[in-house]
Tab-separated table of C-alpha atoms in Angstrom:
chain	number	residue	atom	x	y	z
A	1	MET	CA	-89.574	133.820	19.861
A	2	ILE	CA	-91.876	136.824	20.253
A	3	ALA	CA	-92.658	138.231	23.705
A	4	PRO	CA	-93.965	141.490	25.185
A	5	THR	CA	-91.484	144.012	26.499
A	6	PRO	CA	-91.584	145.356	30.091
A	7	ARG	CA	-93.240	148.476	28.673
A	8	ALA	CA	-96.107	146.446	27.204
A	9	ALA	CA	-96.484	144.470	30.433
A	10	ALA	CA	-96.573	147.677	32.479
A	11	LEU	CA	-99.209	149.269	30.230
A	12	PHE	CA	-101.363	146.162	30.370
A	13	ALA	CA	-100.977	145.983	34.140
A	14	LEU	CA	-102.158	149.599	34.469
A	15	THR	CA	-105.471	148.689	32.878
A	16	VAL	CA	-106.372	146.470	35.865
A	17	PRO	CA	-106.500	149.205	38.571
A	18	LEU	CA	-108.013	151.542	35.990
A	19	ALA	CA	-110.814	149.023	35.370
A	20	LEU	CA	-111.443	148.675	39.114
A	21	VAL	CA	-111.683	152.449	39.537
A	22	LEU	CA	-114.051	152.819	36.594
A	23	VAL	CA	-116.287	149.968	37.781
A	24	ALA	CA	-116.355	151.475	41.247
A	25	ILE	CA	-117.552	154.772	39.793
A	26	ASP	CA	-120.118	153.269	37.447
A	27	VAL	CA	-120.637	149.815	36.049
A	28	GLN	CA	-121.281	151.308	32.630
A	29	TYR	CA	-117.606	152.323	32.443
A	30	ALA	CA	-116.492	148.684	32.428
A	31	ALA	CA	-116.503	148.726	28.631
A	32	LEU	CA	-113.879	151.506	28.702
A	33	ALA	CA	-111.592	149.376	30.875
A	34	VAL	CA	-111.888	146.465	28.441
A	35	ALA	CA	-111.227	148.845	25.554
A	36	GLY	CA	-108.015	150.014	27.245
A	37	ALA	CA	-106.729	146.459	27.585
A	38	LEU	CA	-107.654	145.705	23.969
A	39	LEU	CA	-105.877	148.887	22.877
A	40	VAL	CA	-102.659	147.690	24.536
A	41	LEU	CA	-102.999	144.290	22.863
A	42	ALA	CA	-103.658	145.962	19.504
A	43	GLY	CA	-100.566	148.128	19.957
A	44	PHE	CA	-98.521	145.011	20.710
A	45	ALA	CA	-99.855	143.293	17.566
A	46	ALA	CA	-99.152	146.387	15.431
A	47	ASP	CA	-95.631	146.634	16.835
A	48	VAL	CA	-94.979	142.993	15.935
A	49	LEU	CA	-96.190	143.578	12.385
A	50	MET	CA	-94.029	146.701	11.908
A	51	ALA	CA	-90.880	145.209	13.462
A	52	PHE	CA	-88.057	143.499	11.599
A	53	PRO	CA	-89.339	139.951	10.890
A	54	LEU	CA	-87.564	136.909	12.239
A	55	ARG	CA	-87.548	135.082	8.912
A	56	ARG	CA	-85.440	137.779	7.220
A	57	LEU	CA	-82.577	137.582	9.704
A	58	ASP	CA	-79.601	135.866	8.053
A	59	VAL	CA	-76.830	135.237	10.615
A	60	ALA	CA	-73.384	133.630	10.195
A	61	VAL	CA	-70.952	133.125	13.080
A	62	ARG	CA	-67.242	132.492	12.497
A	63	PRO	CA	-65.318	131.586	15.678
A	64	PRO	CA	-61.490	131.728	15.639
A	65	GLU	CA	-59.498	128.549	15.107
A	66	ARG	CA	-57.729	129.057	18.437
A	67	LEU	CA	-57.250	131.620	21.164
A	68	LEU	CA	-54.036	132.652	22.890
A	69	ILE	CA	-53.758	132.965	26.656
A	70	GLY	CA	-54.062	136.558	27.809
A	71	GLU	CA	-54.670	137.849	24.292
A	72	ALA	CA	-58.039	139.033	23.022
A	73	GLY	CA	-59.648	136.963	20.269
A	74	ARG	CA	-62.680	137.827	18.193
A	75	VAL	CA	-65.767	135.880	17.258
A	76	ALA	CA	-67.081	137.356	14.007
A	77	VAL	CA	-70.854	137.763	13.637
A	78	GLU	CA	-72.116	138.562	10.137
A	79	ILE	CA	-75.723	139.598	9.499
A	80	GLY	CA	-76.797	139.657	5.881
A	81	ALA	CA	-78.597	142.536	4.211
A	82	ALA	CA	-82.407	142.474	4.245
A	83	ARG	CA	-85.053	144.577	2.547
A	84	PHE	CA	-86.567	146.627	5.301
A	85	SER	CA	-87.640	150.253	5.495
A	86	ARG	CA	-86.115	151.285	8.830
A	87	GLY	CA	-83.027	150.641	10.923
A	88	THR	CA	-83.135	148.124	13.758
A	89	HIS	CA	-81.045	147.981	16.929
A	90	LEU	CA	-79.919	144.429	17.705
A	91	ASP	CA	-78.556	143.134	21.019
A	92	VAL	CA	-75.988	140.380	20.357
A	93	LEU	CA	-74.905	137.993	23.143
A	94	LEU	CA	-72.646	134.938	22.919
A	95	ASP	CA	-73.497	131.926	25.096
A	96	HIS	CA	-70.237	130.184	26.023
A	97	ARG	CA	-68.718	127.903	28.665
A	98	GLY	CA	-65.219	128.294	30.046
A	99	GLU	CA	-63.078	130.651	32.109
A	100	VAL	CA	-62.885	133.590	29.742
A	101	ASP	CA	-63.435	137.337	29.927
A	102	SER	CA	-66.104	138.606	27.532
A	103	ASP	CA	-67.390	142.077	26.720
A	104	GLY	CA	-70.980	140.872	27.250
A	105	ALA	CA	-73.928	141.913	25.110
A	106	GLN	CA	-73.347	144.333	22.244
A	107	ARG	CA	-75.842	146.661	20.619
A	108	VAL	CA	-75.446	147.139	16.868
A	109	LEU	CA	-77.491	148.998	14.292
A	110	LEU	CA	-78.741	147.146	11.220
A	111	GLU	CA	-79.217	149.793	8.533
A	112	PRO	CA	-81.973	149.398	5.893
A	113	GLY	CA	-80.826	147.315	2.927
A	114	THR	CA	-77.330	146.701	4.291
A	115	GLY	CA	-75.658	144.024	6.377
A	116	LEU	CA	-73.245	144.401	9.247
A	117	ARG	CA	-70.280	142.686	10.830
A	118	ALA	CA	-69.804	142.663	14.603
A	119	HIS	CA	-67.098	141.165	16.779
A	120	ILE	CA	-67.419	139.633	20.239
A	121	VAL	CA	-64.118	139.829	22.130
A	122	LEU	CA	-63.034	136.863	24.261
A	123	THR	CA	-59.911	136.980	26.455
A	124	PRO	CA	-58.961	133.623	28.019
A	125	ARG	CA	-56.857	133.450	31.173
A	126	ARG	CA	-55.841	129.777	31.113
A	127	ARG	CA	-55.372	126.834	28.776
A	128	GLN	CA	-58.721	125.141	28.195
A	129	LYS	CA	-61.423	124.385	25.671
A	130	ILE	CA	-64.082	127.064	25.279
A	131	HIS	CA	-67.475	125.773	24.198
A	132	LEU	CA	-69.544	128.202	22.131
A	133	ASP	CA	-73.114	126.964	22.568
A	134	ALA	CA	-75.256	129.580	20.859
A	135	LEU	CA	-75.619	133.174	19.729
A	136	TRP	CA	-78.592	135.143	21.025
A	137	LEU	CA	-80.074	138.095	19.129
A	138	ARG	CA	-82.742	140.380	20.519
A	139	TRP	CA	-84.522	143.416	19.098
A	140	ALA	CA	-87.739	145.353	19.695
A	141	GLY	CA	-90.404	146.853	17.489
A	142	PRO	CA	-90.663	150.595	16.710
A	143	LEU	CA	-93.262	151.099	19.496
A	144	GLY	CA	-91.190	149.208	22.064
A	145	LEU	CA	-94.039	146.811	22.879
A	146	GLY	CA	-92.900	143.624	21.129
A	147	ARG	CA	-89.598	141.847	21.620
A	148	PHE	CA	-88.028	139.331	19.222
A	149	ILE	CA	-85.497	136.753	20.416
A	150	ARG	CA	-83.622	134.350	18.173
A	151	ARG	CA	-81.155	131.656	19.191
A	152	VAL	CA	-78.549	130.557	16.665
A	153	PRO	CA	-76.999	127.202	17.750
A	154	LEU	CA	-73.234	126.961	17.300
A	155	ASP	CA	-71.874	123.877	19.114
A	156	ALA	CA	-68.298	125.017	18.414
A	157	VAL	CA	-65.183	124.333	20.485
A	158	VAL	CA	-62.201	126.694	20.500
A	159	ASP	CA	-58.842	125.596	21.945
A	160	VAL	CA	-56.908	128.032	24.106
A	161	VAL	CA	-53.197	127.507	23.424
A	162	PRO	CA	-50.063	129.063	24.954
A	163	ASN	CA	-49.247	132.547	23.769
A	164	VAL	CA	-45.963	132.283	21.881
A	165	HIS	CA	-46.412	135.464	19.819
A	166	GLY	CA	-46.455	137.699	22.860
A	167	SER	CA	-43.392	136.167	24.524
A	168	GLY	CA	-40.515	138.542	24.462
A	169	GLY	CA	-41.564	140.885	21.661
A	170	THR	CA	-38.993	142.481	19.430
A	171	ALA	CA	-36.027	141.554	21.614
A	172	LEU	CA	-36.895	137.876	21.412
A	173	ARG	CA	-37.261	138.029	17.621
A	174	MET	CA	-33.840	139.650	17.345
A	175	LEU	CA	-32.330	136.896	19.449
A	176	ALA	CA	-33.986	134.236	17.336
A	177	GLN	CA	-32.800	135.714	14.031
A	178	ASP	CA	-29.387	137.203	14.725
A	179	ALA	CA	-27.972	135.826	17.953
A	180	LEU	CA	-28.774	132.130	17.875
A	181	HIS	CA	-25.717	129.958	18.377
A	182	GLY	CA	-25.838	126.995	16.055
A	183	LEU	CA	-28.344	128.407	13.562
A	184	LYS	CA	-25.511	128.729	11.058
A	185	PRO	CA	-21.873	127.588	11.233
A	186	GLN	CA	-19.835	129.764	13.608
A	187	THR	CA	-16.297	129.531	14.912
A	188	GLN	CA	-17.236	129.268	18.576
A	189	ARG	CA	-14.260	127.884	20.522
A	190	GLY	CA	-14.358	126.158	23.881
A	191	GLU	CA	-14.862	122.862	25.651
A	192	GLY	CA	-17.709	120.823	24.279
A	193	THR	CA	-17.747	122.516	20.863
A	194	GLU	CA	-17.702	120.538	17.653
A	195	PHE	CA	-14.672	120.301	15.352
A	196	ASP	CA	-15.344	121.839	11.949
A	197	ALA	CA	-12.182	122.141	9.821
A	198	LEU	CA	-8.469	122.940	9.635
A	199	ARG	CA	-7.118	126.218	8.316
A	200	ASP	CA	-3.715	127.817	7.876
A	201	TYR	CA	-2.348	129.621	10.873
A	202	ALA	CA	-2.320	133.412	10.630
A	203	PRO	CA	-1.021	136.026	13.058
A	204	GLY	CA	-3.631	136.693	15.701
A	205	HIS	CA	-4.933	133.124	15.967
A	206	ASP	CA	-4.958	131.513	19.387
A	207	PRO	CA	-1.813	129.347	19.645
A	208	ARG	CA	-3.768	126.878	21.767
A	209	GLN	CA	-5.790	125.962	18.672
A	210	VAL	CA	-2.733	124.884	16.680
A	211	ASP	CA	-2.907	121.217	15.645
A	212	TRP	CA	0.730	120.196	16.024
A	213	LYS	CA	0.247	116.680	14.693
A	214	HIS	CA	-1.215	117.802	11.365
A	215	SER	CA	1.166	120.759	11.220
A	216	ALA	CA	4.121	118.360	11.378
A	217	ARG	CA	2.582	116.169	8.690
A	218	HIS	CA	1.919	119.075	6.297
A	219	ARG	CA	5.067	121.024	7.322
A	220	LYS	CA	3.101	124.207	8.024
A	221	LEU	CA	1.126	125.515	10.948
A	222	LEU	CA	-2.536	124.517	10.921
A	223	CYS	CA	-5.273	125.632	13.333
A	224	LYS	CA	-8.480	123.892	14.298
A	225	GLU	CA	-11.807	125.589	13.696
A	226	PHE	CA	-14.820	124.730	15.793
A	227	ARG	CA	-18.529	125.323	15.534
A	228	THR	CA	-21.206	125.150	18.161
A	229	GLU	CA	-22.848	121.771	18.571
A	230	ARG	CA	-26.429	121.602	17.315
A	231	ASN	CA	-27.704	118.282	18.584
A	232	HIS	CA	-28.147	118.892	22.293
A	233	HIS	CA	-31.151	117.588	24.217
A	234	VAL	CA	-33.308	120.279	25.821
A	235	VAL	CA	-36.102	119.166	28.186
A	236	LEU	CA	-38.812	121.592	29.283
A	237	ASP	CA	-39.763	120.336	32.755
A	238	PHE	CA	-43.012	121.806	34.135
A	239	ASP	CA	-44.214	121.574	37.710
A	240	THR	CA	-48.026	121.251	37.500
A	241	GLY	CA	-48.671	121.236	41.249
A	242	ARG	CA	-50.680	123.452	43.531
A	243	LEU	CA	-48.388	126.482	43.658
A	244	MET	CA	-48.272	126.762	39.862
A	245	ARG	CA	-52.032	127.392	39.758
A	246	GLU	CA	-51.696	130.786	41.464
A	247	PRO	CA	-52.315	133.702	39.111
A	248	ILE	CA	-49.880	136.531	38.406
A	249	ASP	CA	-51.302	139.449	36.421
A	250	GLY	CA	-54.468	137.423	35.847
A	251	ILE	CA	-52.676	134.408	34.311
A	252	ALA	CA	-51.595	131.260	36.145
A	253	ARG	CA	-47.892	130.772	36.846
A	254	LEU	CA	-47.961	127.572	34.812
A	255	ASP	CA	-49.244	129.386	31.732
A	256	HIS	CA	-46.565	132.080	32.008
A	257	CYS	CA	-43.983	129.302	32.093
A	258	VAL	CA	-45.549	127.390	29.201
A	259	ASN	CA	-45.481	130.526	27.043
A	260	ALA	CA	-41.795	131.123	27.742
A	261	GLY	CA	-40.944	127.430	27.393
A	262	LEU	CA	-42.526	127.188	23.958
A	263	ALA	CA	-40.741	130.332	22.821
A	264	LEU	CA	-37.431	128.773	23.854
A	265	GLY	CA	-38.440	125.448	22.290
A	266	ALA	CA	-39.062	127.110	18.933
A	267	ILE	CA	-35.618	128.742	18.987
A	268	ALA	CA	-33.879	125.545	20.083
A	269	LEU	CA	-35.579	123.489	17.356
A	270	ARG	CA	-34.647	126.092	14.770
A	271	GLY	CA	-31.062	125.900	15.965
A	272	GLY	CA	-30.836	122.131	15.481
A	273	ASP	CA	-31.313	120.949	19.066
A	274	LEU	CA	-33.773	118.290	20.217
A	275	VAL	CA	-36.575	119.505	22.497
A	276	GLY	CA	-38.717	117.381	24.816
A	277	LEU	CA	-41.385	118.044	27.416
A	278	TYR	CA	-42.032	116.667	30.891
A	279	GLY	CA	-44.769	117.456	33.412
A	280	PHE	CA	-45.190	116.197	36.974
A	281	ASP	CA	-46.598	117.019	40.396
A	282	ALA	CA	-47.597	114.213	42.773
A	283	ALA	CA	-47.210	111.871	39.776
A	284	VAL	CA	-45.765	112.009	36.282
A	285	ARG	CA	-48.385	113.563	34.002
A	286	THR	CA	-46.753	114.085	30.607
A	287	TYR	CA	-43.606	113.022	28.820
A	288	LEU	CA	-42.545	113.768	25.256
A	289	ALA	CA	-39.143	112.460	24.203
A	290	PRO	CA	-36.818	115.085	22.665
A	291	LEU	CA	-37.612	115.670	18.995
A	292	ARG	CA	-35.603	117.291	16.218
A	293	GLY	CA	-36.778	119.690	13.512
A	294	MET	CA	-38.909	122.807	13.411
A	295	GLU	CA	-41.756	120.783	11.918
A	296	ARG	CA	-42.113	119.061	15.309
A	297	PHE	CA	-42.987	122.328	17.068
A	298	ALA	CA	-46.712	121.754	16.491
A	299	ARG	CA	-46.449	118.421	18.307
A	300	LEU	CA	-44.619	120.113	21.177
A	301	GLN	CA	-47.332	122.752	21.367
A	302	ARG	CA	-50.067	120.102	21.438
A	303	ALA	CA	-48.255	118.311	24.255
A	304	THR	CA	-48.531	121.413	26.443
A	305	THR	CA	-52.329	121.082	26.363
A	306	GLU	CA	-51.939	117.956	28.531
A	307	LEU	CA	-50.363	120.046	31.313
A	308	ALA	CA	-53.456	120.357	33.479
A	309	TYR	CA	-53.813	122.318	36.708
A	310	HIS	CA	-53.554	119.898	39.636
A	311	PRO	CA	-54.213	120.723	43.325
A	312	GLU	CA	-51.684	118.203	44.689
A	313	GLU	CA	-48.340	119.036	46.270
A	314	THR	CA	-45.321	118.485	44.033
A	315	ASN	CA	-43.238	115.356	44.676
A	316	TYR	CA	-39.758	116.392	43.497
A	317	THR	CA	-38.135	113.141	44.577
A	318	LEU	CA	-40.421	111.052	42.375
A	319	GLY	CA	-40.682	113.452	39.447
A	320	LEU	CA	-36.993	114.298	39.034
A	321	ALA	CA	-35.852	110.721	39.640
A	322	GLU	CA	-38.212	109.488	36.926
A	323	LEU	CA	-36.928	112.114	34.504
A	324	THR	CA	-33.312	111.193	35.253
A	325	MET	CA	-34.077	107.562	34.423
A	326	ARG	CA	-35.641	108.511	31.088
A	327	LEU	CA	-32.764	110.697	29.914
A	328	ARG	CA	-30.112	108.554	28.221
A	329	ARG	CA	-27.567	111.316	27.615
A	330	ARG	CA	-26.510	114.633	29.086
A	331	ALA	CA	-29.230	117.223	28.579
A	332	LEU	CA	-30.255	120.748	29.426
A	333	VAL	CA	-33.166	120.418	31.873
A	334	ILE	CA	-35.193	123.581	32.438
A	335	LEU	CA	-37.403	123.177	35.507
A	336	PHE	CA	-40.299	125.626	35.844
A	337	THR	CA	-41.482	125.465	39.438
A	338	GLU	CA	-42.306	127.468	42.564
A	339	PHE	CA	-41.558	127.184	46.277
A	340	VAL	CA	-42.563	129.085	49.401
A	341	ASP	CA	-39.784	128.829	51.988
A	342	THR	CA	-36.632	126.945	52.890
A	343	ILE	CA	-38.495	124.131	54.665
A	344	THR	CA	-40.713	123.181	51.732
A	345	ALA	CA	-37.735	123.497	49.347
A	346	GLU	CA	-35.482	120.955	51.114
A	347	LEU	CA	-36.576	117.960	49.041
A	348	MET	CA	-36.367	120.040	45.872
A	349	ILE	CA	-32.776	121.080	46.671
A	350	GLU	CA	-31.754	117.487	47.384
A	351	SER	CA	-33.289	116.128	44.168
A	352	LEU	CA	-31.924	118.931	41.980
A	353	GLY	CA	-28.471	118.446	43.460
A	354	ARG	CA	-28.443	114.809	42.321
A	355	MET	CA	-29.705	115.757	38.854
A	356	ALA	CA	-27.065	118.480	38.466
A	357	ASN	CA	-24.353	115.803	38.719
A	358	HIS	CA	-25.390	114.429	35.327
A	359	HIS	CA	-27.200	117.273	33.526
A	360	VAL	CA	-27.196	121.027	33.140
A	361	VAL	CA	-30.180	122.255	35.169
A	362	VAL	CA	-31.840	125.668	34.949
A	363	LEU	CA	-34.326	126.470	37.726
A	364	VAL	CA	-36.977	128.999	36.671
A	365	THR	CA	-39.245	130.745	39.179
A	366	LEU	CA	-41.498	133.763	38.802
A	367	ARG	CA	-41.171	136.856	40.934
A	368	ASP	CA	-44.548	137.994	42.235
A	369	GLY	CA	-45.166	141.720	41.903
A	370	ALA	CA	-47.458	141.669	44.945
A	371	LEU	CA	-44.489	140.775	47.128
A	372	GLU	CA	-42.466	143.692	45.778
A	373	ARG	CA	-45.375	146.079	46.240
A	374	ALA	CA	-45.773	144.984	49.852
A	375	LEU	CA	-42.093	145.738	50.484
A	376	ASP	CA	-42.265	149.148	48.819
A	377	ALA	CA	-45.575	150.209	50.401
A	378	GLU	CA	-45.608	153.283	52.611
A	379	PRO	CA	-45.861	152.292	56.307
A	380	ALA	CA	-49.165	154.054	56.862
A	381	SER	CA	-50.651	151.483	59.230
A	382	VAL	CA	-49.752	148.530	61.414
A	383	GLU	CA	-51.152	146.132	58.805
A	384	THR	CA	-48.902	147.600	56.111
A	385	VAL	CA	-45.816	147.264	58.306
A	386	ALA	CA	-46.721	143.677	59.205
A	387	GLY	CA	-47.217	142.851	55.532
A	388	ALA	CA	-43.801	144.312	54.687
A	389	VAL	CA	-42.140	142.246	57.443
A	390	ILE	CA	-43.751	139.036	56.191
A	391	ALA	CA	-42.816	139.866	52.578
A	392	GLU	CA	-39.206	140.473	53.607
A	393	HIS	CA	-39.177	137.107	55.390
A	394	PHE	CA	-40.365	135.326	52.247
A	395	ARG	CA	-37.867	137.174	50.064
A	396	ARG	CA	-34.990	136.287	52.398
A	397	ASP	CA	-35.971	132.603	52.370
A	398	ARG	CA	-36.215	132.725	48.594
A	399	SER	CA	-32.740	134.192	48.212
A	400	VAL	CA	-31.305	131.568	50.581
A	401	VAL	CA	-32.761	128.705	48.515
A	402	LEU	CA	-31.565	130.190	45.209
A	403	GLU	CA	-28.069	130.724	46.624
A	404	ARG	CA	-27.868	127.124	47.831
A	405	LEU	CA	-28.926	125.859	44.418
A	406	SER	CA	-26.371	128.076	42.686
A	407	ARG	CA	-23.631	126.582	44.839
A	408	LEU	CA	-24.733	123.131	43.692
A	409	GLY	CA	-24.046	124.160	40.101
A	410	LEU	CA	-27.574	125.043	38.978
A	411	HIS	CA	-28.469	128.084	36.900
A	412	CYS	CA	-31.255	129.994	38.663
A	413	LEU	CA	-33.662	132.456	37.072
A	414	ASP	CA	-36.032	134.422	39.306
A	415	VAL	CA	-37.626	137.080	37.115
A	416	ALA	CA	-40.931	138.848	36.566
A	417	PRO	CA	-43.325	137.240	34.063
A	418	GLY	CA	-42.838	140.020	31.520
A	419	GLY	CA	-39.095	139.377	31.211
A	420	LEU	CA	-39.113	135.598	31.510
A	421	SER	CA	-38.875	134.741	27.812
A	422	VAL	CA	-35.934	137.016	27.063
A	423	ALA	CA	-34.053	136.017	30.231
A	424	LEU	CA	-34.596	132.329	29.493
A	425	VAL	CA	-33.383	132.593	25.902
A	426	ASN	CA	-30.341	134.594	26.993
A	427	ARG	CA	-29.432	131.939	29.562
A	428	TYR	CA	-29.863	129.185	26.963
A	429	LEU	CA	-27.571	131.008	24.535
A	430	ASP	CA	-25.024	131.640	27.281
A	431	ILE	CA	-24.936	127.953	28.229
A	432	LYS	CA	-24.411	126.934	24.612
A	433	SER	CA	-21.721	129.525	23.949
A	434	ARG	CA	-19.776	128.424	27.041
A	435	GLY	CA	-19.907	124.802	25.939
A	436	LEU	CA	-21.472	123.583	29.199
A	437	LEU	CA	-23.366	120.817	27.428
C-alpha cells in the first residue's frame, strides 16, 4: 500500500489557505495556487518513484517453536538483498494476540545490495498460545512524502510452555547429576530401602545389618547391603483456583509452581520413579497417572498445558478425596497451593490430615515479596504502619497454619519463587534418603 506521509498532507493542506489569499489579492493569481498544489503532487509522485519498490522486498519470518514463561524469545525477520542505489530505513512491527511483552516497532537499515536479519523479542508471562497474525513493514521515500506499507501474513501459533531451563540454575543441575538418590546403585540404609546383596562383614560395619540366619548357614558373618528404592510414585498436585492466578514478579503463582514441579519431575523420572500430574480447583481438571521413564517427560510437560487459570475457589475436600481414591499405593503427593488465613485454611488442613495418613504429603506455598517489603518498610506515615500491621497479621496466620500441618506429619515448604526449585528437590531427596516412602 502506498499513502502520503503527514509531511505531504501538511504541504498540500497549506496550499488551500495560500490559494484563498492569492485569490483575494487578485484572481489572476489563482493559477499560482493550482501550481503549488500540483507541485506537491508531483513531489509525492517523484518520491514514490525514487523510493524502494514494494515488489523488490523479499521477507521471511521464522517464529520460534515454543516460548518459555518469563524468558525472552525471538522472532527472526530476514529481508533478502535487493539491487537498490541507496539505504532504506524500515519500521518492522509484529501483529500478535496473547498476553506477552513485546519491544514494539523496530527501525532497521537496509543497506544497498545487502540483506538484513532483525529480531523481535517476545516475553510471555503465562502459559498460553500466542497467535502471530502478520508482520507489518513501513518505509518512506527519500523526500519523506510517500509512505509504503506492506503486510506479510503469518498465521502462526507459538505455544508458551513452563520454563524448566531457568529453574534452579547451576545448583539444580548439580543436584540432578551428582546428588540424586537412586540414579545409580548406592548403599543407602534405613527403613523402606531395597535389599541389594550380601557381603562379608568387616570391622566398621553396622552390627545391626548382620544377617544372622545366612551367617549361621555359611559359618561366617554376612551383612546386608541396601540401595534406595527407585519405583516410588510421585504426584504433582496443582491447585488451579483463584489464588493461584495472582502474579509474583510478573508471573502467576501457578506458573512458578509448574516450572518447579516439572524440574522435580525430570529428576524423579531420571532416578527411576513414576511421576503423575493432578490439577483441581472447584472440580477436577486434569489427571495423568504416574508414568515411568525419562521419555515420558514430554507427555508430562504437555499435560501441564491443560492447567488453566480458573476464577473459582478451591474445593480441597473434593479434590484431595478424588486424588486419594485414584492412588492405589503409597505415594509422594506434592501439593502446590495458596491460602490467606486460618479460617479459609480449615478445610484444607482437615483434608490434608486425612491424606497424610496414607501418603507422604509435601505442601508448597510461595512467599510473596510484597508482604516482606511491607513489614520492612520505614514507618514514615500512618498508611505504612497500617500496612505493616496487616502484613504481620497475615504472616502470623500463615505460620499458624504451617505449624498445624507440620504437626499432622506434612512437610511444608514456604519459600520465595526464586528458591522454590532447589528447595523442592532438596526436600524430595531428603524424603527418599530417610526412607519415608
